[in-house]
Amino acid sequence: MDKGHALPQDIRDLRHCLRMKSKYAILLVFVVALVIIEKENNIISRVSDKLKQAPQPLMEVNSTDPGLVLSENGSLLSLSELDSAFSQLKSRLQNVTLQLGGTREPTVAQGPRRHVLLMATTRTGSSFVGEFFNQQGNIFYLFEPLWHIERTVSFEPGGANAVGSALVYRDVLKQLLLCDLYILENFITPFPEEHLTPYMFRRGSSRSLCEDPVCTPFVKKVFEKYHCKNRRCGPLNITLAAEACLHKNHMALKTVRIRQLEFLRPLVEDPRLDMRIIQLVRDPRAVLASRIVAFSGKYETWKKWQKEQLLNEDEVQRLRGNCESIRLSAELGLRQPAWLRGRYMLIRYEDIARSPLQNAKEMYRFAGISLTPQVEEWIQKNTQAPQDSNGIYSTQKNSSEQFEKWRFSIPFKLARVVQSVCGPAMSLFGYKLASDQETLTNRSISLLEERRAFWIT
Ligand SMILES: *[C@@H]1O[C@H](CO)[C@@H](O)[C@H](O)[C@H]1NC(C)=O
Ligand SMILES: *[C@@H]1O[C@H](CO)[C@@H](O)[C@H](O)[C@H]1NC(C)=O
Ligand SMILES: *[C@@H]1O[C@H](CO)[C@@H](O)[C@H](O)[C@H]1NC(C)=O
Ligand SMILES: *[C@@H]1O[C@H](CO)[C@@H](O)[C@H](O)[C@H]1NC(C)=O
Ligand SMILES: *[C@@H]1O[C@H](CO)[C@@H](O)[C@H](O)[C@H]1NC(C)=O
Ligand SMILES: *[C@@H]1O[C@H](CO)[C@@H](O)[C@H](O)[C@H]1NC(C)=O
């Protein structure tokens, strides 16, 4: 589905107009409500479409159900009203998925079950850190499952509808942590048939989805973009995956799509989850340098600016928004509200890169999960590869050398923009400002304040 495709032209126009005049906050609130209503209606109609396709006699879903109609007259809605509407929607989805899945009698694994959420943003090293959990044989690990939701619901990051997306993400997350993987079916296109899908995003990045018994024999050639790396498997059977999830002792999930920690409060307070949140942060200058390389298309404007010294105000505002939401989440975590106590950890990518094993141990200790030799082995293998004789790095990298490479790939004037808009976040996390190009590229000047590598509250 195209971004913005679902929105009527007039709303898009209005939002465009607002971008220009961001100071009209009241109008913005109005648009937030409009857009959320629009999106909500989309979800509901998608869900009811799915229901119509389902063969079994399902519970009645009435698209004119008063509980789900938010406001036909476009009046403003409070967050709590929205919240309860989403809860109902979720409960409905859950009921439907339970019915679709038949009577599953889960045999739940022994011992205290932990649920770990690795909360990050793009290019902060979250795939690397996620591997620390993926490699532990008793953790069911999912890599960016919210990708499906973002795609289906087509929210614009940082856009006016950020609140709406956060609520959907949160409710889907909760179901996933409870091993209700069926919830994803509603967001996978095309809709899985008989709980089979070759379209699970980054299936290959999740060991649990690629090992027995979830890896079914490969019989028919079906194109699977995100197939398992080490072996060929049949399309993903979501029932098998959900069962495997219940059989593992723990569940871990990495996401770059949760922007505000406070939205996770209902999950943290859910006694079934016994949740731990690890927020991973990284120097925003390094993040930008990495994004420019990784998403060259999307960051074209930055590259252009690098060349022509033209400042794109939209990009700067987006960067500021990202840094601020990361900072606000971290500040909330560090403030130690009662509901987060013992459940929140803040960690810098740079510290992990410099001492991966030691920090992995800290994360595991915090999570209350034992670190297995498999994890240790993976870390050894993937962080300490020496330079080979040709002076070229293999895919395995010497992480303590690599983490500062960005200093040579970003011009000072770009670093300076980041410093000016992300200053508060940088000072909170202990990233020192560089005063000039020489400081930026002089390796003997550290840009990292030595402080506690991590904060557990
Ligand atoms: C669905 O809504 C229609 C119109 O309001 C109503 O007549 C019908 O009884 C409803 N069905 C159920 C199952 O609630
Ligand atoms: C808008 O709709 C809501 C709920 O349907 C209702 O409570 C409210 O009075 C309506 N407001 C106006 C201005 O019509
Ligand atoms: C879902 O099922 C539960 C128990 O069967 C029921 O209490 C709840 O009302 C249902 N939710 C919806 C939205 O139908
Ligand atoms: C998926 O796995 C379940 C559980 O083993 C099995 O009952 C079902 O037949 C499988 N589905 C398909 C389409 O093979
Ligand atoms: C990795 O890089 C660091 C910093 O340059 C260096 O001290 C260390 O010896 C390197 N490790 C290996 C295995 O090459
Ligand atoms: C790098 O910084 C160190 C310490 O401040 C300084 O002694 C050295 O001259 C600098 N090197 C260059 C190339 O500027």
mmCIF file with all atom_site columns, C-alpha atoms in Angstrom, residues 53-225:
data_model
loop_
_atom_site.group_PDB
_atom_site.id
_atom_site.type_symbol
_atom_site.label_atom_id
_atom_site.label_alt_id
_atom_site.label_comp_id
_atom_site.label_asym_id
_atom_site.label_entity_id
_atom_site.label_seq_id
_atom_site.pdbx_PDB_ins_code
_atom_site.Cartn_x
_atom_site.Cartn_y
_atom_site.Cartn_z
_atom_site.occupancy
_atom_site.B_iso_or_equiv
_atom_site.pdbx_formal_charge
_atom_site.auth_seq_id
_atom_site.auth_comp_id
_atom_site.auth_asym_id
_atom_site.auth_atom_id
_atom_site.pdbx_PDB_model_num
ATOM 1   C CA . GLN A 1 53  ? -13.002 -14.294 4.048  1.00 0.00 ? 53  GLN A CA 1
ATOM 2   C CA . ALA A 1 54  ? -12.747 -16.660 6.959  1.00 0.00 ? 54  ALA A CA 1
ATOM 3   C CA . PRO A 1 55  ? -14.527 -19.961 6.452  1.00 0.00 ? 55  PRO A CA 1
ATOM 4   C CA . GLN A 1 56  ? -15.422 -20.844 10.031 1.00 0.00 ? 56  GLN A CA 1
ATOM 5   C CA . PRO A 1 57  ? -18.524 -19.480 11.713 1.00 0.00 ? 57  PRO A CA 1
ATOM 6   C CA . LEU A 1 58  ? -16.949 -16.552 13.442 1.00 0.00 ? 58  LEU A CA 1
ATOM 7   C CA . MET A 1 59  ? -18.182 -14.096 15.921 1.00 0.00 ? 59  MET A CA 1
ATOM 8   C CA . GLU A 1 60  ? -20.241 -11.392 14.338 1.00 0.00 ? 60  GLU A CA 1
ATOM 9   C CA . VAL A 1 61  ? -18.289 -8.364  13.434 1.00 0.00 ? 61  VAL A CA 1
ATOM 10  C CA . ASN A 1 62  ? -20.440 -5.440  12.662 1.00 0.00 ? 62  ASN A CA 1
ATOM 11  C CA . SER A 1 63  ? -18.638 -2.614  11.025 1.00 0.00 ? 63  SER A CA 1
ATOM 12  C CA . THR A 1 64  ? -21.221 -0.263  12.417 1.00 0.00 ? 64  THR A CA 1
ATOM 13  C CA . ASP A 1 65  ? -20.679 -1.523  15.926 1.00 0.00 ? 65  ASP A CA 1
ATOM 14  C CA . PRO A 1 66  ? -20.955 1.564   18.122 1.00 0.00 ? 66  PRO A CA 1
ATOM 15  C CA . GLY A 1 67  ? -17.947 0.459   20.150 1.00 0.00 ? 67  GLY A CA 1
ATOM 16  C CA . LEU A 1 68  ? -15.700 0.781   17.161 1.00 0.00 ? 68  LEU A CA 1
ATOM 17  C CA . VAL A 1 69  ? -17.067 3.838   15.486 1.00 0.00 ? 69  VAL A CA 1
ATOM 18  C CA . LEU A 1 70  ? -14.960 6.570   16.872 1.00 0.00 ? 70  LEU A CA 1
ATOM 19  C CA . SER A 1 71  ? -16.647 9.677   15.720 1.00 0.00 ? 71  SER A CA 1
ATOM 20  C CA . GLU A 1 72  ? -18.544 10.153  12.543 1.00 0.00 ? 72  GLU A CA 1
ATOM 21  C CA . ASN A 1 73  ? -18.885 13.861  13.000 1.00 0.00 ? 73  ASN A CA 1
ATOM 22  C CA . GLY A 1 74  ? -15.155 14.444  13.262 1.00 0.00 ? 74  GLY A CA 1
ATOM 23  C CA . SER A 1 75  ? -15.205 15.651  16.837 1.00 0.00 ? 75  SER A CA 1
ATOM 24  C CA . LEU A 1 76  ? -11.958 15.526  18.757 1.00 0.00 ? 76  LEU A CA 1
ATOM 25  C CA . LEU A 1 77  ? -11.216 12.398  20.700 1.00 0.00 ? 77  LEU A CA 1
ATOM 26  C CA . SER A 1 78  ? -9.321  12.087  23.904 1.00 0.00 ? 78  SER A CA 1
ATOM 27  C CA . LEU A 1 79  ? -6.401  9.728   24.121 1.00 0.00 ? 79  LEU A CA 1
ATOM 28  C CA . SER A 1 80  ? -8.246  7.512   26.569 1.00 0.00 ? 80  SER A CA 1
ATOM 29  C CA . GLU A 1 81  ? -11.182 7.148   24.217 1.00 0.00 ? 81  GLU A CA 1
ATOM 30  C CA . LEU A 1 82  ? -8.813  6.148   21.456 1.00 0.00 ? 82  LEU A CA 1
ATOM 31  C CA . ASP A 1 83  ? -7.046  3.830   23.779 1.00 0.00 ? 83  ASP A CA 1
ATOM 32  C CA . SER A 1 84  ? -10.176 1.990   24.718 1.00 0.00 ? 84  SER A CA 1
ATOM 33  C CA . ALA A 1 85  ? -11.220 1.758   21.097 1.00 0.00 ? 85  ALA A CA 1
ATOM 34  C CA . PHE A 1 86  ? -7.900  0.165   20.243 1.00 0.00 ? 86  PHE A CA 1
ATOM 35  C CA . SER A 1 87  ? -8.178  -2.208  23.187 1.00 0.00 ? 87  SER A CA 1
ATOM 36  C CA . GLN A 1 88  ? -11.535 -3.350  21.918 1.00 0.00 ? 88  GLN A CA 1
ATOM 37  C CA . LEU A 1 89  ? -10.175 -3.803  18.456 1.00 0.00 ? 89  LEU A CA 1
ATOM 38  C CA . LYS A 1 90  ? -7.325  -5.820  19.843 1.00 0.00 ? 90  LYS A CA 1
ATOM 39  C CA . SER A 1 91  ? -9.567  -7.957  21.992 1.00 0.00 ? 91  SER A CA 1
ATOM 40  C CA . ARG A 1 92  ? -11.638 -8.614  18.921 1.00 0.00 ? 92  ARG A CA 1
ATOM 41  C CA . LEU A 1 93  ? -8.598  -9.550  16.885 1.00 0.00 ? 93  LEU A CA 1
ATOM 42  C CA . GLN A 1 94  ? -7.490  -11.802 19.674 1.00 0.00 ? 94  GLN A CA 1
ATOM 43  C CA . ASN A 1 95  ? -10.856 -13.544 19.816 1.00 0.00 ? 95  ASN A CA 1
ATOM 44  C CA . VAL A 1 96  ? -10.790 -14.012 16.086 1.00 0.00 ? 96  VAL A CA 1
ATOM 45  C CA . THR A 1 97  ? -7.279  -15.352 16.031 1.00 0.00 ? 97  THR A CA 1
ATOM 46  C CA . LEU A 1 98  ? -8.090  -17.732 18.849 1.00 0.00 ? 98  LEU A CA 1
ATOM 47  C CA . GLN A 1 99  ? -11.004 -19.040 16.850 1.00 0.00 ? 99  GLN A CA 1
ATOM 48  C CA . LEU A 1 100 ? -8.928  -19.311 13.707 1.00 0.00 ? 100 LEU A CA 1
ATOM 49  C CA . GLY A 1 101 ? -6.218  -21.130 15.566 1.00 0.00 ? 101 GLY A CA 1
ATOM 50  C CA . GLY A 1 102 ? -8.677  -23.646 16.985 1.00 0.00 ? 102 GLY A CA 1
ATOM 51  C CA . THR A 1 103 ? -8.371  -24.871 20.520 1.00 0.00 ? 103 THR A CA 1
ATOM 52  C CA . ARG A 1 104 ? -4.698  -24.590 21.244 1.00 0.00 ? 104 ARG A CA 1
ATOM 53  C CA . GLU A 1 105 ? -3.721  -26.124 24.530 1.00 0.00 ? 105 GLU A CA 1
ATOM 54  C CA . PRO A 1 106 ? -0.336  -24.567 25.047 1.00 0.00 ? 106 PRO A CA 1
ATOM 55  C CA . THR A 1 107 ? 2.227   -26.431 27.046 1.00 0.00 ? 107 THR A CA 1
ATOM 56  C CA . VAL A 1 108 ? 4.025   -23.535 28.570 1.00 0.00 ? 108 VAL A CA 1
ATOM 57  C CA . ALA A 1 109 ? 7.701   -23.874 29.320 1.00 0.00 ? 109 ALA A CA 1
ATOM 58  C CA . GLN A 1 110 ? 8.914   -24.080 32.922 1.00 0.00 ? 110 GLN A CA 1
ATOM 59  C CA . GLY A 1 111 ? 10.483  -21.358 35.062 1.00 0.00 ? 111 GLY A CA 1
ATOM 60  C CA . PRO A 1 112 ? 9.875   -17.613 35.152 1.00 0.00 ? 112 PRO A CA 1
ATOM 61  C CA . ARG A 1 113 ? 9.212   -16.490 31.644 1.00 0.00 ? 113 ARG A CA 1
ATOM 62  C CA . ARG A 1 114 ? 10.837  -13.202 30.622 1.00 0.00 ? 114 ARG A CA 1
ATOM 63  C CA . HIS A 1 115 ? 9.855   -10.844 27.885 1.00 0.00 ? 115 HIS A CA 1
ATOM 64  C CA . VAL A 1 116 ? 12.560  -8.574  26.575 1.00 0.00 ? 116 VAL A CA 1
ATOM 65  C CA . LEU A 1 117 ? 11.941  -5.652  24.292 1.00 0.00 ? 117 LEU A CA 1
ATOM 66  C CA . LEU A 1 118 ? 14.951  -4.163  22.586 1.00 0.00 ? 118 LEU A CA 1
ATOM 67  C CA . MET A 1 119 ? 13.837  -0.641  21.794 1.00 0.00 ? 119 MET A CA 1
ATOM 68  C CA . ALA A 1 120 ? 15.992  1.243   19.333 1.00 0.00 ? 120 ALA A CA 1
ATOM 69  C CA . THR A 1 121 ? 15.963  3.415   16.243 1.00 0.00 ? 121 THR A CA 1
ATOM 70  C CA . THR A 1 122 ? 17.406  2.635   12.825 1.00 0.00 ? 122 THR A CA 1
ATOM 71  C CA . ARG A 1 123 ? 21.183  2.382   12.431 1.00 0.00 ? 123 ARG A CA 1
ATOM 72  C CA . THR A 1 124 ? 21.878  2.165   16.142 1.00 0.00 ? 124 THR A CA 1
ATOM 73  C CA . GLY A 1 125 ? 23.317  -1.330  15.920 1.00 0.00 ? 125 GLY A CA 1
ATOM 74  C CA . SER A 1 126 ? 20.087  -2.975  17.014 1.00 0.00 ? 126 SER A CA 1
ATOM 75  C CA . SER A 1 127 ? 20.417  -5.912  14.614 1.00 0.00 ? 127 SER A CA 1
ATOM 76  C CA . PHE A 1 128 ? 23.817  -6.638  16.093 1.00 0.00 ? 128 PHE A CA 1
ATOM 77  C CA . VAL A 1 129 ? 22.633  -6.326  19.668 1.00 0.00 ? 129 VAL A CA 1
ATOM 78  C CA . GLY A 1 130 ? 19.480  -8.292  18.834 1.00 0.00 ? 130 GLY A CA 1
ATOM 79  C CA . GLU A 1 131 ? 21.717  -11.192 17.852 1.00 0.00 ? 131 GLU A CA 1
ATOM 80  C CA . PHE A 1 132 ? 22.825  -11.453 21.470 1.00 0.00 ? 132 PHE A CA 1
ATOM 81  C CA . PHE A 1 133 ? 19.300  -12.646 22.207 1.00 0.00 ? 133 PHE A CA 1
ATOM 82  C CA . ASN A 1 134 ? 18.695  -14.460 18.949 1.00 0.00 ? 134 ASN A CA 1
ATOM 83  C CA . GLN A 1 135 ? 21.646  -16.751 19.652 1.00 0.00 ? 135 GLN A CA 1
ATOM 84  C CA . GLN A 1 136 ? 20.380  -17.940 23.023 1.00 0.00 ? 136 GLN A CA 1
ATOM 85  C CA . GLY A 1 137 ? 18.710  -21.294 22.334 1.00 0.00 ? 137 GLY A CA 1
ATOM 86  C CA . ASN A 1 138 ? 15.861  -20.764 24.786 1.00 0.00 ? 138 ASN A CA 1
ATOM 87  C CA . ILE A 1 139 ? 14.680  -17.389 23.621 1.00 0.00 ? 139 ILE A CA 1
ATOM 88  C CA . PHE A 1 140 ? 12.079  -17.004 20.937 1.00 0.00 ? 140 PHE A CA 1
ATOM 89  C CA . TYR A 1 141 ? 13.359  -13.969 19.077 1.00 0.00 ? 141 TYR A CA 1
ATOM 90  C CA . LEU A 1 142 ? 11.528  -11.861 16.538 1.00 0.00 ? 142 LEU A CA 1
ATOM 91  C CA . PHE A 1 143 ? 13.206  -9.286  14.331 1.00 0.00 ? 143 PHE A CA 1
ATOM 92  C CA . GLU A 1 144 ? 11.092  -6.197  13.555 1.00 0.00 ? 144 GLU A CA 1
ATOM 93  C CA . PRO A 1 145 ? 7.687   -7.851  13.356 1.00 0.00 ? 145 PRO A CA 1
ATOM 94  C CA . LEU A 1 146 ? 6.114   -4.382  13.483 1.00 0.00 ? 146 LEU A CA 1
ATOM 95  C CA . TRP A 1 147 ? 7.380   -3.837  9.965  1.00 0.00 ? 147 TRP A CA 1
ATOM 96  C CA . HIS A 1 148 ? 4.202   -5.549  8.763  1.00 0.00 ? 148 HIS A CA 1
ATOM 97  C CA . ILE A 1 149 ? 2.048   -3.169  10.721 1.00 0.00 ? 149 ILE A CA 1
ATOM 98  C CA . GLU A 1 150 ? 3.840   -0.087  9.505  1.00 0.00 ? 150 GLU A CA 1
ATOM 99  C CA . ARG A 1 151 ? 3.469   -1.267  5.949  1.00 0.00 ? 151 ARG A CA 1
ATOM 100 C CA . THR A 1 152 ? -0.177  -2.152  6.161  1.00 0.00 ? 152 THR A CA 1
ATOM 101 C CA . VAL A 1 153 ? -1.344  0.788   8.104  1.00 0.00 ? 153 VAL A CA 1
ATOM 102 C CA . SER A 1 154 ? 1.095   3.136   6.349  1.00 0.00 ? 154 SER A CA 1
ATOM 103 C CA . PHE A 1 155 ? 1.726   5.583   9.115  1.00 0.00 ? 155 PHE A CA 1
ATOM 104 C CA . GLU A 1 156 ? 4.157   8.326   8.426  1.00 0.00 ? 156 GLU A CA 1
ATOM 105 C CA . PRO A 1 157 ? 6.958   8.342   11.010 1.00 0.00 ? 157 PRO A CA 1
ATOM 106 C CA . GLY A 1 158 ? 6.826   11.475  13.080 1.00 0.00 ? 158 GLY A CA 1
ATOM 107 C CA . GLY A 1 159 ? 3.712   12.497  11.251 1.00 0.00 ? 159 GLY A CA 1
ATOM 108 C CA . ALA A 1 160 ? 0.540   13.764  12.741 1.00 0.00 ? 160 ALA A CA 1
ATOM 109 C CA . ASN A 1 161 ? -0.716  10.240  13.322 1.00 0.00 ? 161 ASN A CA 1
ATOM 110 C CA . ALA A 1 162 ? 2.170   9.084   15.489 1.00 0.00 ? 162 ALA A CA 1
ATOM 111 C CA . VAL A 1 163 ? -0.187  8.578   18.409 1.00 0.00 ? 163 VAL A CA 1
ATOM 112 C CA . GLY A 1 164 ? -2.427  6.275   16.450 1.00 0.00 ? 164 GLY A CA 1
ATOM 113 C CA . SER A 1 165 ? 0.433   4.150   15.211 1.00 0.00 ? 165 SER A CA 1
ATOM 114 C CA . ALA A 1 166 ? 1.948   3.873   18.666 1.00 0.00 ? 166 ALA A CA 1
ATOM 115 C CA . LEU A 1 167 ? -1.293  2.451   20.008 1.00 0.00 ? 167 LEU A CA 1
ATOM 116 C CA . VAL A 1 168 ? -1.566  -0.153  17.277 1.00 0.00 ? 168 VAL A CA 1
ATOM 117 C CA . TYR A 1 169 ? 2.095   -1.080  17.623 1.00 0.00 ? 169 TYR A CA 1
ATOM 118 C CA . ARG A 1 170 ? 1.727   -1.462  21.342 1.00 0.00 ? 170 ARG A CA 1
ATOM 119 C CA . ASP A 1 171 ? -1.289  -3.714  21.158 1.00 0.00 ? 171 ASP A CA 1
ATOM 120 C CA . VAL A 1 172 ? 0.240   -5.899  18.487 1.00 0.00 ? 172 VAL A CA 1
ATOM 121 C CA . LEU A 1 173 ? 3.439   -6.080  20.536 1.00 0.00 ? 173 LEU A CA 1
ATOM 122 C CA . LYS A 1 174 ? 1.554   -7.328  23.533 1.00 0.00 ? 174 LYS A CA 1
ATOM 123 C CA . GLN A 1 175 ? -0.032  -10.141 21.569 1.00 0.00 ? 175 GLN A CA 1
ATOM 124 C CA . LEU A 1 176 ? 3.297   -11.089 20.048 1.00 0.00 ? 176 LEU A CA 1
ATOM 125 C CA . LEU A 1 177 ? 4.985   -11.210 23.435 1.00 0.00 ? 177 LEU A CA 1
ATOM 126 C CA . LEU A 1 178 ? 2.205   -13.577 24.494 1.00 0.00 ? 178 LEU A CA 1
ATOM 127 C CA . CYS A 1 179 ? 3.081   -15.748 21.469 1.00 0.00 ? 179 CYS A CA 1
ATOM 128 C CA . ASP A 1 180 ? -0.123  -14.861 19.681 1.00 0.00 ? 180 ASP A CA 1
ATOM 129 C CA . LEU A 1 181 ? 1.611   -14.660 16.330 1.00 0.00 ? 181 LEU A CA 1
ATOM 130 C CA . TYR A 1 182 ? -1.718  -14.931 14.549 1.00 0.00 ? 182 TYR A CA 1
ATOM 131 C CA . ILE A 1 183 ? -2.185  -11.244 15.152 1.00 0.00 ? 183 ILE A CA 1
ATOM 132 C CA . LEU A 1 184 ? 0.397   -10.629 12.429 1.00 0.00 ? 184 LEU A CA 1
ATOM 133 C CA . GLU A 1 185 ? -1.773  -12.374 9.860  1.00 0.00 ? 185 GLU A CA 1
ATOM 134 C CA . ASN A 1 186 ? -4.044  -9.379  9.725  1.00 0.00 ? 186 ASN A CA 1
ATOM 135 C CA . PHE A 1 187 ? -1.122  -7.284  8.563  1.00 0.00 ? 187 PHE A CA 1
ATOM 136 C CA . ILE A 1 188 ? 0.619   -9.653  6.188  1.00 0.00 ? 188 ILE A CA 1
ATOM 137 C CA . THR A 1 189 ? -0.251  -9.177  2.528  1.00 0.00 ? 189 THR A CA 1
ATOM 138 C CA . PRO A 1 190 ? -1.388  -11.314 0.905  1.00 0.00 ? 190 PRO A CA 1
ATOM 139 C CA . PHE A 1 191 ? -3.354  -12.718 3.799  1.00 0.00 ? 191 PHE A CA 1
ATOM 140 C CA . PRO A 1 192 ? -1.854  -16.071 4.852  1.00 0.00 ? 192 PRO A CA 1
ATOM 141 C CA . GLU A 1 193 ? -3.820  -19.100 3.751  1.00 0.00 ? 193 GLU A CA 1
ATOM 142 C CA . GLU A 1 194 ? -4.245  -21.808 6.358  1.00 0.00 ? 194 GLU A CA 1
ATOM 143 C CA . HIS A 1 195 ? -1.731  -19.920 8.504  1.00 0.00 ? 195 HIS A CA 1
ATOM 144 C CA . LEU A 1 196 ? 0.978   -20.426 5.912  1.00 0.00 ? 196 LEU A CA 1
ATOM 145 C CA . THR A 1 197 ? 2.982   -17.501 4.579  1.00 0.00 ? 197 THR A CA 1
ATOM 146 C CA . PRO A 1 198 ? 6.170   -16.982 2.593  1.00 0.00 ? 198 PRO A CA 1
ATOM 147 C CA . TYR A 1 199 ? 6.050   -13.270 3.410  1.00 0.00 ? 199 TYR A CA 1
ATOM 148 C CA . MET A 1 200 ? 7.205   -13.075 7.010  1.00 0.00 ? 200 MET A CA 1
ATOM 149 C CA . PHE A 1 201 ? 9.559   -10.103 7.202  1.00 0.00 ? 201 PHE A CA 1
ATOM 150 C CA . ARG A 1 202 ? 13.167  -11.064 7.943  1.00 0.00 ? 202 ARG A CA 1
ATOM 151 C CA . ARG A 1 203 ? 12.255  -14.601 8.887  1.00 0.00 ? 203 ARG A CA 1
ATOM 152 C CA . GLY A 1 204 ? 15.900  -15.474 8.273  1.00 0.00 ? 204 GLY A CA 1
ATOM 153 C CA . SER A 1 205 ? 16.979  -13.167 11.085 1.00 0.00 ? 205 SER A CA 1
ATOM 154 C CA . SER A 1 206 ? 15.119  -15.212 13.637 1.00 0.00 ? 206 SER A CA 1
ATOM 155 C CA . ARG A 1 207 ? 16.702  -18.526 14.495 1.00 0.00 ? 207 ARG A CA 1
ATOM 156 C CA . SER A 1 208 ? 13.492  -19.684 16.104 1.00 0.00 ? 208 SER A CA 1
ATOM 157 C CA . LEU A 1 209 ? 11.672  -19.405 12.782 1.00 0.00 ? 209 LEU A CA 1
ATOM 158 C CA . CYS A 1 210 ? 14.346  -21.363 10.954 1.00 0.00 ? 210 CYS A CA 1
ATOM 159 C CA . GLU A 1 211 ? 14.966  -24.330 13.198 1.00 0.00 ? 211 GLU A CA 1
ATOM 160 C CA . ASP A 1 212 ? 13.006  -27.506 13.779 1.00 0.00 ? 212 ASP A CA 1
ATOM 161 C CA . PRO A 1 213 ? 10.097  -27.915 13.955 1.00 0.00 ? 213 PRO A CA 1
ATOM 162 C CA . VAL A 1 214 ? 9.204   -24.495 12.523 1.00 0.00 ? 214 VAL A CA 1
ATOM 163 C CA . CYS A 1 215 ? 11.357  -25.169 9.490  1.00 0.00 ? 215 CYS A CA 1
ATOM 164 C CA . THR A 1 216 ? 9.139   -27.579 7.583  1.00 0.00 ? 216 THR A CA 1
ATOM 165 C CA . PRO A 1 217 ? 10.557  -29.570 4.676  1.00 0.00 ? 217 PRO A CA 1
ATOM 166 C CA . PHE A 1 218 ? 11.100  -27.572 1.531  1.00 0.00 ? 218 PHE A CA 1
ATOM 167 C CA . VAL A 1 219 ? 8.950   -29.309 -1.049 1.00 0.00 ? 219 VAL A CA 1
ATOM 168 C CA . LYS A 1 220 ? 7.502   -26.845 -3.492 1.00 0.00 ? 220 LYS A CA 1
ATOM 169 C CA . LYS A 1 221 ? 9.452   -23.937 -4.862 1.00 0.00 ? 221 LYS A CA 1
ATOM 170 C CA . VAL A 1 222 ? 7.818   -20.821 -3.444 1.00 0.00 ? 222 VAL A CA 1
ATOM 171 C CA . PHE A 1 223 ? 9.506   -17.461 -3.628 1.00 0.00 ? 223 PHE A CA 1
ATOM 172 C CA . GLU A 1 224 ? 10.373  -16.337 -0.123 1.00 0.00 ? 224 GLU A CA 1
ATOM 173 C CA . LYS A 1 225 ? 12.172  -13.023 -0.009 1.00 0.00 ? 225 LYS A CA 1
#
